[in-house]
Coordinates of C-alpha atoms in Angstrom, one line a residue:
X1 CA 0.0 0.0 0.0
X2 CA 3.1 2.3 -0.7
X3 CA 3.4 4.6 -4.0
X4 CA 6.0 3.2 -6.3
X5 CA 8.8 6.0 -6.1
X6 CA 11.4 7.5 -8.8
X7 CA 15.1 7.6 -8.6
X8 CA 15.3 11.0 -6.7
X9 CA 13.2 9.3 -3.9
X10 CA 15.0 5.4 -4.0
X11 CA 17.8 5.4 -5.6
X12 CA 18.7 4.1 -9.1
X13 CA 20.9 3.3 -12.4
X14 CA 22.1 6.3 -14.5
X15 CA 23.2 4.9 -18.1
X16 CA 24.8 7.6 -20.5
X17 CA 24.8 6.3 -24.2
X18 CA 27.7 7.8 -26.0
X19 CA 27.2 7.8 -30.3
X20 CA 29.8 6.6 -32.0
X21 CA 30.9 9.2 -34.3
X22 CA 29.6 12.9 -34.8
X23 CA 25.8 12.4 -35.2
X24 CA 23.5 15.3 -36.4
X25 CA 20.5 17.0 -33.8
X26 CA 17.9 15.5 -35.9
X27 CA 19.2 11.9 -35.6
X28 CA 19.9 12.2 -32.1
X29 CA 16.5 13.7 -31.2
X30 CA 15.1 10.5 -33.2
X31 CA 16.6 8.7 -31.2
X32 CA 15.8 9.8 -28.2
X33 CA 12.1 9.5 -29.7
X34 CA 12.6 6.0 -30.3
X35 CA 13.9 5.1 -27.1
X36 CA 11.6 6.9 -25.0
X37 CA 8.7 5.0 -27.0
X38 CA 10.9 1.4 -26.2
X39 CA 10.3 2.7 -22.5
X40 CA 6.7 2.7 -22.6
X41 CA 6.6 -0.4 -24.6
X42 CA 8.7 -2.3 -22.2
X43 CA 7.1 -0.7 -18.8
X44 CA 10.3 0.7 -17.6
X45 CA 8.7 2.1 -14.9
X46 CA 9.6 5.7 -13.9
X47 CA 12.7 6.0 -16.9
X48 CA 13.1 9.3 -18.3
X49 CA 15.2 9.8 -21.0
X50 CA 16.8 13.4 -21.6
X51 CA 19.7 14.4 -24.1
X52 CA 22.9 16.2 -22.5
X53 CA 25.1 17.3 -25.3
X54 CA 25.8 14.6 -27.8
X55 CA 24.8 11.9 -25.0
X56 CA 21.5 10.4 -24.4
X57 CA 20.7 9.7 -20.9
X58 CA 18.6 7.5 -19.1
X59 CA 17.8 7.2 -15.6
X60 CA 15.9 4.2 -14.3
X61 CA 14.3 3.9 -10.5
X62 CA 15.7 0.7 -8.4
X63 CA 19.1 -1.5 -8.6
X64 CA 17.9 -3.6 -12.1
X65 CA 19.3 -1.8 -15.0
X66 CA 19.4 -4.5 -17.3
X67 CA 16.2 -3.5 -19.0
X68 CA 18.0 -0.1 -19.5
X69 CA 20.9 -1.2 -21.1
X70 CA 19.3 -2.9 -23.4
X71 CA 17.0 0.4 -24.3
X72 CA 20.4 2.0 -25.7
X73 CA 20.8 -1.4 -28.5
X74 CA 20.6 0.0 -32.3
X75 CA 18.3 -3.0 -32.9
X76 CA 19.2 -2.6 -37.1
X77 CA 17.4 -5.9 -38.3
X78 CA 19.2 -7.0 -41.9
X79 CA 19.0 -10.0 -43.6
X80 CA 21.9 -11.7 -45.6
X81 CA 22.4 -14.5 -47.5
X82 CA 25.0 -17.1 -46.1
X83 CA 27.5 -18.1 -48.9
X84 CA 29.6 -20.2 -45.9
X85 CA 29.7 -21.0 -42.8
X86 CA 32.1 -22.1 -40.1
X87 CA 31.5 -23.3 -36.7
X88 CA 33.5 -21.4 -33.5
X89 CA 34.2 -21.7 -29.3
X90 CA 32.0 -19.0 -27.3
X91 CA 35.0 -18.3 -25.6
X92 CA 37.2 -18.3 -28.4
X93 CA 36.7 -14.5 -29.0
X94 CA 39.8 -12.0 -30.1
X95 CA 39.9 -9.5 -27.2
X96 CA 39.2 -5.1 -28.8
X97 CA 40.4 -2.6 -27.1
X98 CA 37.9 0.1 -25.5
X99 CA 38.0 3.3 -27.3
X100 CA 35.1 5.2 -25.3
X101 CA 34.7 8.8 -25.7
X102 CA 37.9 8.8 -28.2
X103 CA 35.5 9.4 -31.6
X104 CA 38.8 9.2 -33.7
X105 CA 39.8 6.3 -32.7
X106 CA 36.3 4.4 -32.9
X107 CA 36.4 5.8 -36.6
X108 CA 39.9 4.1 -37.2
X109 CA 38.9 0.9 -35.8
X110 CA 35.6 0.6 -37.6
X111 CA 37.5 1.9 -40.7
X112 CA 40.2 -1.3 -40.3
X113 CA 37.0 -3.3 -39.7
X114 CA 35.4 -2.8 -43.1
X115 CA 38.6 -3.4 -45.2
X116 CA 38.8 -6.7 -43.1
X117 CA 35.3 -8.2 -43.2
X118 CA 33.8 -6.6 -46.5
X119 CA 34.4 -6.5 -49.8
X120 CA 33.8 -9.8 -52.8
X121 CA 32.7 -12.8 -51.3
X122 CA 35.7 -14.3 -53.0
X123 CA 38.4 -12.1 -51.2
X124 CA 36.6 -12.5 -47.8
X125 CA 36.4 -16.8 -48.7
X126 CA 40.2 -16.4 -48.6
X127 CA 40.8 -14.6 -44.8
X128 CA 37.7 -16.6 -43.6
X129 CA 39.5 -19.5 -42.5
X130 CA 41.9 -17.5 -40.1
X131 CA 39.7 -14.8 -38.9
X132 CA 38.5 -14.5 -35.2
X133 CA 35.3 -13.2 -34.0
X134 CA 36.2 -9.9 -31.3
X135 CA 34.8 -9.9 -28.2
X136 CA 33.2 -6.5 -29.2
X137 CA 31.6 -5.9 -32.6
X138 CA 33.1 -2.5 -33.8
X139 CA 31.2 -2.7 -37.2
X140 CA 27.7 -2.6 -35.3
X141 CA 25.7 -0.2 -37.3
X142 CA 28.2 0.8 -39.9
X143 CA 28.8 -2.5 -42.3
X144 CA 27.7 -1.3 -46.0
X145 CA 24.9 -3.6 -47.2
X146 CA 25.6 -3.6 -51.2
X147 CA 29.1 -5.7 -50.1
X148 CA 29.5 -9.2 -48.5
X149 CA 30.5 -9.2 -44.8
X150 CA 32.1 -11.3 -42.3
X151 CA 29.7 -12.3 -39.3
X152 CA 30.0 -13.7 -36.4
X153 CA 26.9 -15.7 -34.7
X154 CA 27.4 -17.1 -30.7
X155 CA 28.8 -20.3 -32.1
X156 CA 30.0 -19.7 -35.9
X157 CA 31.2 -17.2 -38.1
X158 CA 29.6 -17.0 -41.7
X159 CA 30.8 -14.9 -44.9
X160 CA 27.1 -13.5 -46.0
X161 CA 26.0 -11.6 -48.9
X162 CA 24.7 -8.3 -49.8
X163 CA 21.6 -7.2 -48.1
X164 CA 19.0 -7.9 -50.9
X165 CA 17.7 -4.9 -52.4
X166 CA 13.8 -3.9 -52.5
X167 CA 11.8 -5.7 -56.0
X168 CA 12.0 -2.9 -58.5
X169 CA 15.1 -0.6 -56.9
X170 CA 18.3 0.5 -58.7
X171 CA 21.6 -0.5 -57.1
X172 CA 22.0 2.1 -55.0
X173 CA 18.0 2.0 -54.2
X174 CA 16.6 0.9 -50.8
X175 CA 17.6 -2.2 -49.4
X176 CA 15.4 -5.0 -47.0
X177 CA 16.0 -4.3 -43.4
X178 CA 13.6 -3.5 -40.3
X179 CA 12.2 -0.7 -41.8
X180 CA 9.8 -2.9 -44.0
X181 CA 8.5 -4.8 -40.5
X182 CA 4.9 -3.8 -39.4
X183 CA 4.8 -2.5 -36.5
X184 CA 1.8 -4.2 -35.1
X185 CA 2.7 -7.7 -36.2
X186 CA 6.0 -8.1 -34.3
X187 CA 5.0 -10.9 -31.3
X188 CA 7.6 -12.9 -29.4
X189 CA 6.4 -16.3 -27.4
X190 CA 7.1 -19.9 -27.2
X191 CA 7.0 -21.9 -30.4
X192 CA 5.7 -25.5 -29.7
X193 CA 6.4 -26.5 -33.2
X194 CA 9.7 -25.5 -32.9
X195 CA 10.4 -25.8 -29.1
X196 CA 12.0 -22.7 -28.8
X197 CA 11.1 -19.0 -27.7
X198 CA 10.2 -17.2 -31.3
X199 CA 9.8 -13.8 -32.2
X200 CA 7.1 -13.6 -34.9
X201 CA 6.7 -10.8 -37.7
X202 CA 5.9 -9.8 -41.1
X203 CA 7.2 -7.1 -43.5
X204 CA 5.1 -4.9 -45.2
X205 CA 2.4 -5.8 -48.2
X206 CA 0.8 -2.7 -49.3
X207 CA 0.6 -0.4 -52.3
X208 CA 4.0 1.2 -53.0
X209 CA 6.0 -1.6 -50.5
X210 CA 7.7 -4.2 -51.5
X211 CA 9.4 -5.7 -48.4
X212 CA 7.2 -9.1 -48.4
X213 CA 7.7 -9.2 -51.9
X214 CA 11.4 -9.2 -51.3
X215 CA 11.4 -11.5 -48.3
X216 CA 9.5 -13.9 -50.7
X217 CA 11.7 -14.1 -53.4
X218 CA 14.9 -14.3 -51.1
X219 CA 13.1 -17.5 -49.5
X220 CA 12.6 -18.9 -53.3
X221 CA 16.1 -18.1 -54.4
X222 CA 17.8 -19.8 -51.2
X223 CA 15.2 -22.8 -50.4
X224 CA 17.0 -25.0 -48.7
X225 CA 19.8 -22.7 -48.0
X226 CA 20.6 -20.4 -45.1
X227 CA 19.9 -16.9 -44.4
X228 CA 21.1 -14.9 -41.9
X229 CA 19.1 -12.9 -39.9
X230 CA 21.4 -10.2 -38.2
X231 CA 20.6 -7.5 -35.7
X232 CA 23.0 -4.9 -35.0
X233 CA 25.6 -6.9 -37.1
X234 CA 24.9 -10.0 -35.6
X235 CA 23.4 -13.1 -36.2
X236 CA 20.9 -13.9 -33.9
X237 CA 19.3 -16.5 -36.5
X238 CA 20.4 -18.6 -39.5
X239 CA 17.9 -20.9 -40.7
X240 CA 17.3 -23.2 -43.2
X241 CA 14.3 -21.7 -45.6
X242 CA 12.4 -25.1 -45.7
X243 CA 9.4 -23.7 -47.5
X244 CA 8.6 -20.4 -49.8
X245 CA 7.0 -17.4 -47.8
X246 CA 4.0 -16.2 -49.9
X247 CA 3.5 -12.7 -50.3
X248 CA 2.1 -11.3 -46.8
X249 CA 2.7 -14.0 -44.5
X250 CA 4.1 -13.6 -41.5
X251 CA 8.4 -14.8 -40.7
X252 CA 9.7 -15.6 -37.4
X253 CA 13.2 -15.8 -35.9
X254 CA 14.2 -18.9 -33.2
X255 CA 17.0 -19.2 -31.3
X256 CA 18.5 -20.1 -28.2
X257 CA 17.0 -16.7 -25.9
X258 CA 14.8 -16.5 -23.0
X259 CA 11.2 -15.2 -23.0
X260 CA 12.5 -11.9 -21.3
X261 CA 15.1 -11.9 -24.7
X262 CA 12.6 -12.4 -26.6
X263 CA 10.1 -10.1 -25.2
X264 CA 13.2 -7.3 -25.4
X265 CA 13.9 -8.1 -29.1
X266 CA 10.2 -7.9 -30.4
X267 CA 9.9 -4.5 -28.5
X268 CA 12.9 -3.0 -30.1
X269 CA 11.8 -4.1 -33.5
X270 CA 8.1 -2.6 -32.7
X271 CA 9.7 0.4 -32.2
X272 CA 12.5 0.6 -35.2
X273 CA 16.1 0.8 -35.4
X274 CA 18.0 3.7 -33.8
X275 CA 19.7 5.9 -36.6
X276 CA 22.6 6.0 -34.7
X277 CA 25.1 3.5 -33.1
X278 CA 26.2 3.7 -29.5
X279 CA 29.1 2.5 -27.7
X280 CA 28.7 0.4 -24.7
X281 CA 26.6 2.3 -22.0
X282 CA 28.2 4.1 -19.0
X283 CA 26.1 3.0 -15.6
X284 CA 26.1 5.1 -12.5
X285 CA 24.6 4.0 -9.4
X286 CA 22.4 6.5 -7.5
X287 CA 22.8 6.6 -4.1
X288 CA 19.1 6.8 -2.2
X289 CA 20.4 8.2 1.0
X290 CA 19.8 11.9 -0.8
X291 CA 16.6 10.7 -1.9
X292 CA 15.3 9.6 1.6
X293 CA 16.6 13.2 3.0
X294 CA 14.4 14.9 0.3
X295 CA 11.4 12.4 1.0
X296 CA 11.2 13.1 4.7
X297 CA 11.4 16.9 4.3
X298 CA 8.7 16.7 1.9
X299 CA 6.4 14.5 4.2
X300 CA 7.5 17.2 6.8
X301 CA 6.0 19.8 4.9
X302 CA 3.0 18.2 4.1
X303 CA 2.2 17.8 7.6
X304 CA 3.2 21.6 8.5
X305 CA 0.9 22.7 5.5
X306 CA -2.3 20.1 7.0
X307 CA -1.5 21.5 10.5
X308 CA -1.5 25.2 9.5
X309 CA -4.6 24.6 7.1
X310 CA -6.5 23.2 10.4
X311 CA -5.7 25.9 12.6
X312 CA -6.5 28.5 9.8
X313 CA -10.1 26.6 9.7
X314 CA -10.9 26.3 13.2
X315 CA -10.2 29.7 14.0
X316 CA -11.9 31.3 11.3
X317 CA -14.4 28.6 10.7
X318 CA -14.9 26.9 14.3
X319 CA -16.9 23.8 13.4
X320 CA -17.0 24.3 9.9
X321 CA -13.6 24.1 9.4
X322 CA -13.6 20.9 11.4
X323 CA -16.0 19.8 8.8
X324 CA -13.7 21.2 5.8
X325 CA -10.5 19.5 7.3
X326 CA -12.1 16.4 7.0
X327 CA -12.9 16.6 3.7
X328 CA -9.3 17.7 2.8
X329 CA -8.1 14.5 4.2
X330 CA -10.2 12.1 2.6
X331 CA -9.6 14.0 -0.5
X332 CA -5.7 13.3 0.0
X333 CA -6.4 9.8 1.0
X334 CA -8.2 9.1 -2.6
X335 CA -4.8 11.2 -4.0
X336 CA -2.7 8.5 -2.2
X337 CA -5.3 5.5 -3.3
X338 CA -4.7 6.7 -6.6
X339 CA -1.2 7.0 -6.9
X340 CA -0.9 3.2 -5.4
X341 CA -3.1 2.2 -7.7
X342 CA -1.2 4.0 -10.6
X343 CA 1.9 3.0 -9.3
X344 CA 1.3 -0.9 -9.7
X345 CA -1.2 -0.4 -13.3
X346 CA 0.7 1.8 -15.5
X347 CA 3.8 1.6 -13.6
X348 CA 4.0 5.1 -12.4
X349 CA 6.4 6.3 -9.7
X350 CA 6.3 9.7 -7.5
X351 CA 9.6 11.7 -7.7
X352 CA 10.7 14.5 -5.5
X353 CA 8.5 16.8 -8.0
X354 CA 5.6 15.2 -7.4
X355 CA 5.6 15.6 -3.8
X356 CA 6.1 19.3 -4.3
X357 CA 2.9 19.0 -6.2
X358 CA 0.8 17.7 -3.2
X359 CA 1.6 19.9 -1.0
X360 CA 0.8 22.8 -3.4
X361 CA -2.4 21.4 -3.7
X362 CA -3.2 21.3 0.0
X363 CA -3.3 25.3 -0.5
X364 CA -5.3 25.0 -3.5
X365 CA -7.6 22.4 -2.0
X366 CA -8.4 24.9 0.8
X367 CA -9.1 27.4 -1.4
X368 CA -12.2 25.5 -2.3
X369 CA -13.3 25.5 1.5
X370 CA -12.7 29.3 1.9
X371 CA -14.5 30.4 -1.8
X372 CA -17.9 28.2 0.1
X373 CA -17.6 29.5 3.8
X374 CA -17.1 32.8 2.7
X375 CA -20.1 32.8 0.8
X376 CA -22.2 31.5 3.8
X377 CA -21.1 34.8 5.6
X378 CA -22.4 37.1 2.7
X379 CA -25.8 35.3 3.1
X380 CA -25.6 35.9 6.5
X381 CA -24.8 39.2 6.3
X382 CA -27.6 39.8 3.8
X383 CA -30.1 38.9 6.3
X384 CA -30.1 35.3 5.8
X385 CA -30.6 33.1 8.9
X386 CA -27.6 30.3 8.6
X387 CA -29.7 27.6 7.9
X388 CA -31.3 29.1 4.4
X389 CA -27.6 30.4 3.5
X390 CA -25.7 27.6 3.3
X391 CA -27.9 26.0 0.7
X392 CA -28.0 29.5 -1.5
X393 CA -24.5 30.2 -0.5
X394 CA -23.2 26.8 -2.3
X395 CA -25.4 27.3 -5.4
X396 CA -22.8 30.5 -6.2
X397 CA -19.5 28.9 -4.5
X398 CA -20.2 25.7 -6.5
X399 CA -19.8 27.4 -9.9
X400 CA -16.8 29.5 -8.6
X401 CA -15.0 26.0 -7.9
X402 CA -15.2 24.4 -10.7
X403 CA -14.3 27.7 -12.4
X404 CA -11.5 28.3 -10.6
X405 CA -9.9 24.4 -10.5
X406 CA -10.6 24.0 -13.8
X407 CA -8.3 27.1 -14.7
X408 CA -5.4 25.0 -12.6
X409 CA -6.7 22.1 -14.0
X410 CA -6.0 23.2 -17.5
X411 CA -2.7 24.7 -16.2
X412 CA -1.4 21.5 -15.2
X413 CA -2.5 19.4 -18.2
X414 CA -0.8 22.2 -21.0
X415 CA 2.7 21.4 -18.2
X416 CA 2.3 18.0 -18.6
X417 CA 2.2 17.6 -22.4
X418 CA 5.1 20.4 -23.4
X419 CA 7.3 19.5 -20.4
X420 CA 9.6 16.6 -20.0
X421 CA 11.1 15.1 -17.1
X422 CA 10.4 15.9 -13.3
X423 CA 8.5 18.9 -14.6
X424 CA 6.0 16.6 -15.8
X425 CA 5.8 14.8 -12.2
X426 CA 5.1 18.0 -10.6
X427 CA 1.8 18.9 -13.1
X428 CA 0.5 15.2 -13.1
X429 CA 0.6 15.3 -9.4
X430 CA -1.1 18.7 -9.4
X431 CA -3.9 17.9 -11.7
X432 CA -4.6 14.5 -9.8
X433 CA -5.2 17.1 -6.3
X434 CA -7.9 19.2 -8.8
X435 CA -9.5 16.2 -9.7
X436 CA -10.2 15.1 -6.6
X437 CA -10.8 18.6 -5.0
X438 CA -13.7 19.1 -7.1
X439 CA -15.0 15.3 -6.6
X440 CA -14.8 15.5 -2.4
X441 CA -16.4 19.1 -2.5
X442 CA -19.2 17.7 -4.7
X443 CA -19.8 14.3 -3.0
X444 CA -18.4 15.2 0.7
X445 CA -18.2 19.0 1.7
X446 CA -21.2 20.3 0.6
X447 CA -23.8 17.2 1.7
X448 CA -21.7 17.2 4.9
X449 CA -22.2 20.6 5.5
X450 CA -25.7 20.6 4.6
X451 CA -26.4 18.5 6.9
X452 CA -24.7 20.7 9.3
X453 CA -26.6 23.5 9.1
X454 CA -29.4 21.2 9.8
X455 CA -28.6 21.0 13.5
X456 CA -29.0 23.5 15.6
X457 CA -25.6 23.7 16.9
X458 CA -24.1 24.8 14.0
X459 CA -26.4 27.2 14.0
X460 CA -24.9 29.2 16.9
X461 CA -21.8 31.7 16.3
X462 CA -19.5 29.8 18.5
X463 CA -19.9 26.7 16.3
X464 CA -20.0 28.5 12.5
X465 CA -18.0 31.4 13.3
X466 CA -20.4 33.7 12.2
X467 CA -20.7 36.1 15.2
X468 CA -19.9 39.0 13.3
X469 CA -22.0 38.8 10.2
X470 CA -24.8 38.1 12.8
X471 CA -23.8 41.6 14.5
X472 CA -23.8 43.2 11.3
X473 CA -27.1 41.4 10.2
X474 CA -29.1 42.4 14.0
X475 CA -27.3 46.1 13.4
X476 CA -29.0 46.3 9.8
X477 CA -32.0 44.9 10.6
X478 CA -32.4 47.4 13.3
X479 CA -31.7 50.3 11.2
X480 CA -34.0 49.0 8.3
X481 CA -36.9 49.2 11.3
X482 CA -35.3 52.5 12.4
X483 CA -35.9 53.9 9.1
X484 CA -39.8 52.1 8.6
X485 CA -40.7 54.5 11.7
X486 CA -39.0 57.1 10.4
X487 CA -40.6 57.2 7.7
X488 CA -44.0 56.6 9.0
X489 CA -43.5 59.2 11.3
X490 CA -43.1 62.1 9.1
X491 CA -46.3 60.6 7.4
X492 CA -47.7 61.4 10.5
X493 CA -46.7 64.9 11.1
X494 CA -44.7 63.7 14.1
X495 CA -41.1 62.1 13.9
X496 CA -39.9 62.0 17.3
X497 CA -35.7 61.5 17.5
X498 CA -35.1 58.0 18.6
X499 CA -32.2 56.5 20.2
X500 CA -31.6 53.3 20.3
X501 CA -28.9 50.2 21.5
X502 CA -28.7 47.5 19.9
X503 CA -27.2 44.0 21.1
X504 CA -25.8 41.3 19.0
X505 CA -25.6 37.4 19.6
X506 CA -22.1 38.2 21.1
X507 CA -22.6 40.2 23.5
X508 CA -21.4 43.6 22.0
X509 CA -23.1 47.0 21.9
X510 CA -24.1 49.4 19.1
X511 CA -25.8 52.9 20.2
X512 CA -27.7 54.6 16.9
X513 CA -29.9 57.6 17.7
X514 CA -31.9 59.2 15.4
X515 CA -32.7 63.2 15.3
X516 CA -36.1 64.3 14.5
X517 CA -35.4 66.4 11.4
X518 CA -36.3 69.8 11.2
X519 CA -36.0 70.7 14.5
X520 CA -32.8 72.9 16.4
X521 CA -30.8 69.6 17.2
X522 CA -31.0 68.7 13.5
X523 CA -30.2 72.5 11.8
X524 CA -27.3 73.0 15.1
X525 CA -25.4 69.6 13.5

């Protein structure tokens, strides 16, 4: 029964993905677009994903990061032919130097890369035999896909062909690759045919594309023969094409991962390939000891803003704002219901900015208390007796509510769609404390204090805190009678001064007296 919380408030994983190379704003922006959609897909629950400089960041709640790091992957599905094949030791693997953050010295090695493992599949045929896979794939993301390549699978290496172009493309023309997957067909579970975890898709059909068209006619030219199914320069897959794949139907790609694997690899082909390459990830640990500081100072604050909203009531309001305290509670314990509730549906977990957000809205959720009370007192003070006011009172105050919440309400929505980040926390949190504002006011404060003003305790000034408007109410009652003699006294011929006290429900004194006009007393003033 706890809200899930963010990495401010529990600590987390910070992973920096550094591009390889010089990439432009617009890919890098993709690419953060790209990721952040893999987050939703995957339910990486509170990730946010920012870019700082040429770096995308993510930062992910709790000590598993694994999900994270996989986010950052390039994910470039391409699909070769395999001209040979030759089977190799996991753990015989030629060790590669890390070149992080040195972009010149990435560029050489991936340079040295492609003369080695592209070119004819006749030249590569001859260094096949003596070339060993390296423990890190420089040429992730930047093979060239009209020229054979050297591979490397977990337990072979292969010499593969070009990347088939698209049916009716040039030579330099648009080649198959994830691009031609749809979308909505990728789907990853256990294959009992196959007794393995699959990941099932299908590439696209319709006017103008022609990536099942290719896909079929690379199954027809290389039926019982391999192709490679690589992603990010890998192979992940090489099967044997046992039958033709009609125009349309759906592929699939086994292999030797687990359902979370395969889960993670469908996901990242739902949501496309990155445009740019990534070295591997930087991870920073968060510490949650700041966190926990910043949690208990905003809990402290909440309580100081409660405890100040309560005195505020009860000396303005007496009973009434007994009544209204109340009903700010229970609205902040539906706040809390919803944010647990949130927390373990759609994954969503309170940050630092969030909290601020609350305890704004303890202030805001008063206000709705004040706009009603207040309005009681100008009944009262219009000659109202309590009873009849709070009724007519509520039937004004209720339209200045809504009015007024739904300006913040609006407010915090526009925040929440242009802003990014912990900003976004802040708004979500301060739109849920509208929503329920308005809903406890409708369904709790106002029946509760209807029901109030049905008893005749709350009818007394000690209990509503309406002494004064009832002073003010006596006092103008007693002049409006003041001025009905008056007035029917100089009908009369005769108007008589008059001086009278009057005493309100409080105890206090007012002295009016009236001078019988046209006489010395009234021309000597």
């Amino acid at each position: 029964m706890t809200p899930k919380l963010g990495i401010d408030l529990q600590g987390g994983t910070r992973v920096t993905l550094i591009p390889k190379g010089q990439p432009a704003e617009a890919d890098l922006q993709l690419a953060q677009q790209i990721i952040r959609e893999r987050v939703d897909g995957l339910g990486v629950a509170g990730t946010t994903v920012v870019i700082e400089g040429s770096n995308i960041v993510l930062t992910v709640p709790g000590e598993d990061s694994s999900q994270a790091r996989d986010l950052g992957t390039t994910s470039q599905l391409t699909i070769r032919p395999v001209l040979q094949t030759q089977p190799v030791s996991p753990d015989d693997r030629e060790p590669v130097p890390a070149e992080k953050g040195d972009r010149e010295a990435v560029a050489k090695e991936v340079a040295e890369a492609q003369e080695l493992r592209q070119g004819e599949p006749q030249e590569l045929t001859e260094t096949f035999a003596t070339f060993r896979c390296p423990e890190r794939d420089v040429l992730a993301g930047f093979d060239d896909p009209s020229k054979a390549l050297i591979a490397c699978g977990e337990n072979a290496k292969y010499v593969l062909g070009p990347v088939p172009l698209l049916v009716g493309e040039e030579e330099d023309g648009q080649r198959l690759d994830g691009q031609q997957i749809v979308k909505d067909s990728v789907s990853s579970g256990f294959s009992q045919q196959a007794g393995q975890n699959e990941v099932s898709f299908r590439f696209n059909a319709g006017p103008g594309e022609q990536g099942s068209a290719t896909w079929s006619r690379l199954t027809q030219e290389n039926l019982q023969k391999q192709i490679a199914i690589l992603l990010d320069g890998e192979v992940i897959s090489a099967p044997v094409v046992q039958r033709v794949t009609p125009v349309g139907s759906a592929t699939s790609i086994t292999g030797d991962f687990s359902m979370d694997e395969a889960s993670t690899l469908a996901g990242n082909l739902r949501y496309g390939a990155l445009p740019i390459s990534f070295e591997d990830p930087n991870v920073d640990n968060v510490p949650a000891s700041l966190g926990l500081a910043s949690l208990q100072a905003g809990l402290i604050a909440g309580a100081i803003g409660f405890l100040l909203v309560l005195i505020y009531s009860v000396v303005f309001y007496r009973l009434l704002g007994v009544l209204a305290f109340i009903s700010l509670a229970l609205s902040y314990l539906l706040t809390y219901g919803m944010l647990v509730l949130l927390g373990y549906t759609v994954d969503y977990s309170l940050d630092l900015a969030g909290i601020a957000g609350l305890v704004i809205g303890i202030g805001m959720t008063a206000d709705s208390y004040v706009v009603f009370f207040e309005r009681i007192k100008d009944e009262v003070r219009e000659g109202h007796r309590f009873r009849s006011a709070v009724p007519r009172a509520w039937k004004s105050a209720s339209r200045t509510i809504v009015t007024g919440n739904m300006v913040s309400l609006i407010g915090a929505v526009v925040l929440y769609l242009l802003a990014s980040g912990e900003v976004r926390g802040f708004a979500f949190t301060l739109g849920l404390t509208t929503v329920m504002d308005i809903f406890v006011a409708f369904t709790v404060t106002w029946p509760l204090v209807y029901l109030a003003s049905t008893k005749a305790v709350f009818s007394n000034t000690w209990a509503n805190g309406m002494g004064r408007m009832a002073n003010i109410q006596a006092a103008a009652a007693e002049r409006r009678r003041l001025e009905r003699e008056e007035e029917k006294a100089t009908e009369q011929g005769r108007a008589p001064g008059v001086t009278a006290t009057i005493q309100g429900p409080d105890g206090s004194a007012v002295t009016q007296t009236r001078i019988r006009p046209g006489t010395d007393e009234e021309e000597g003033r």
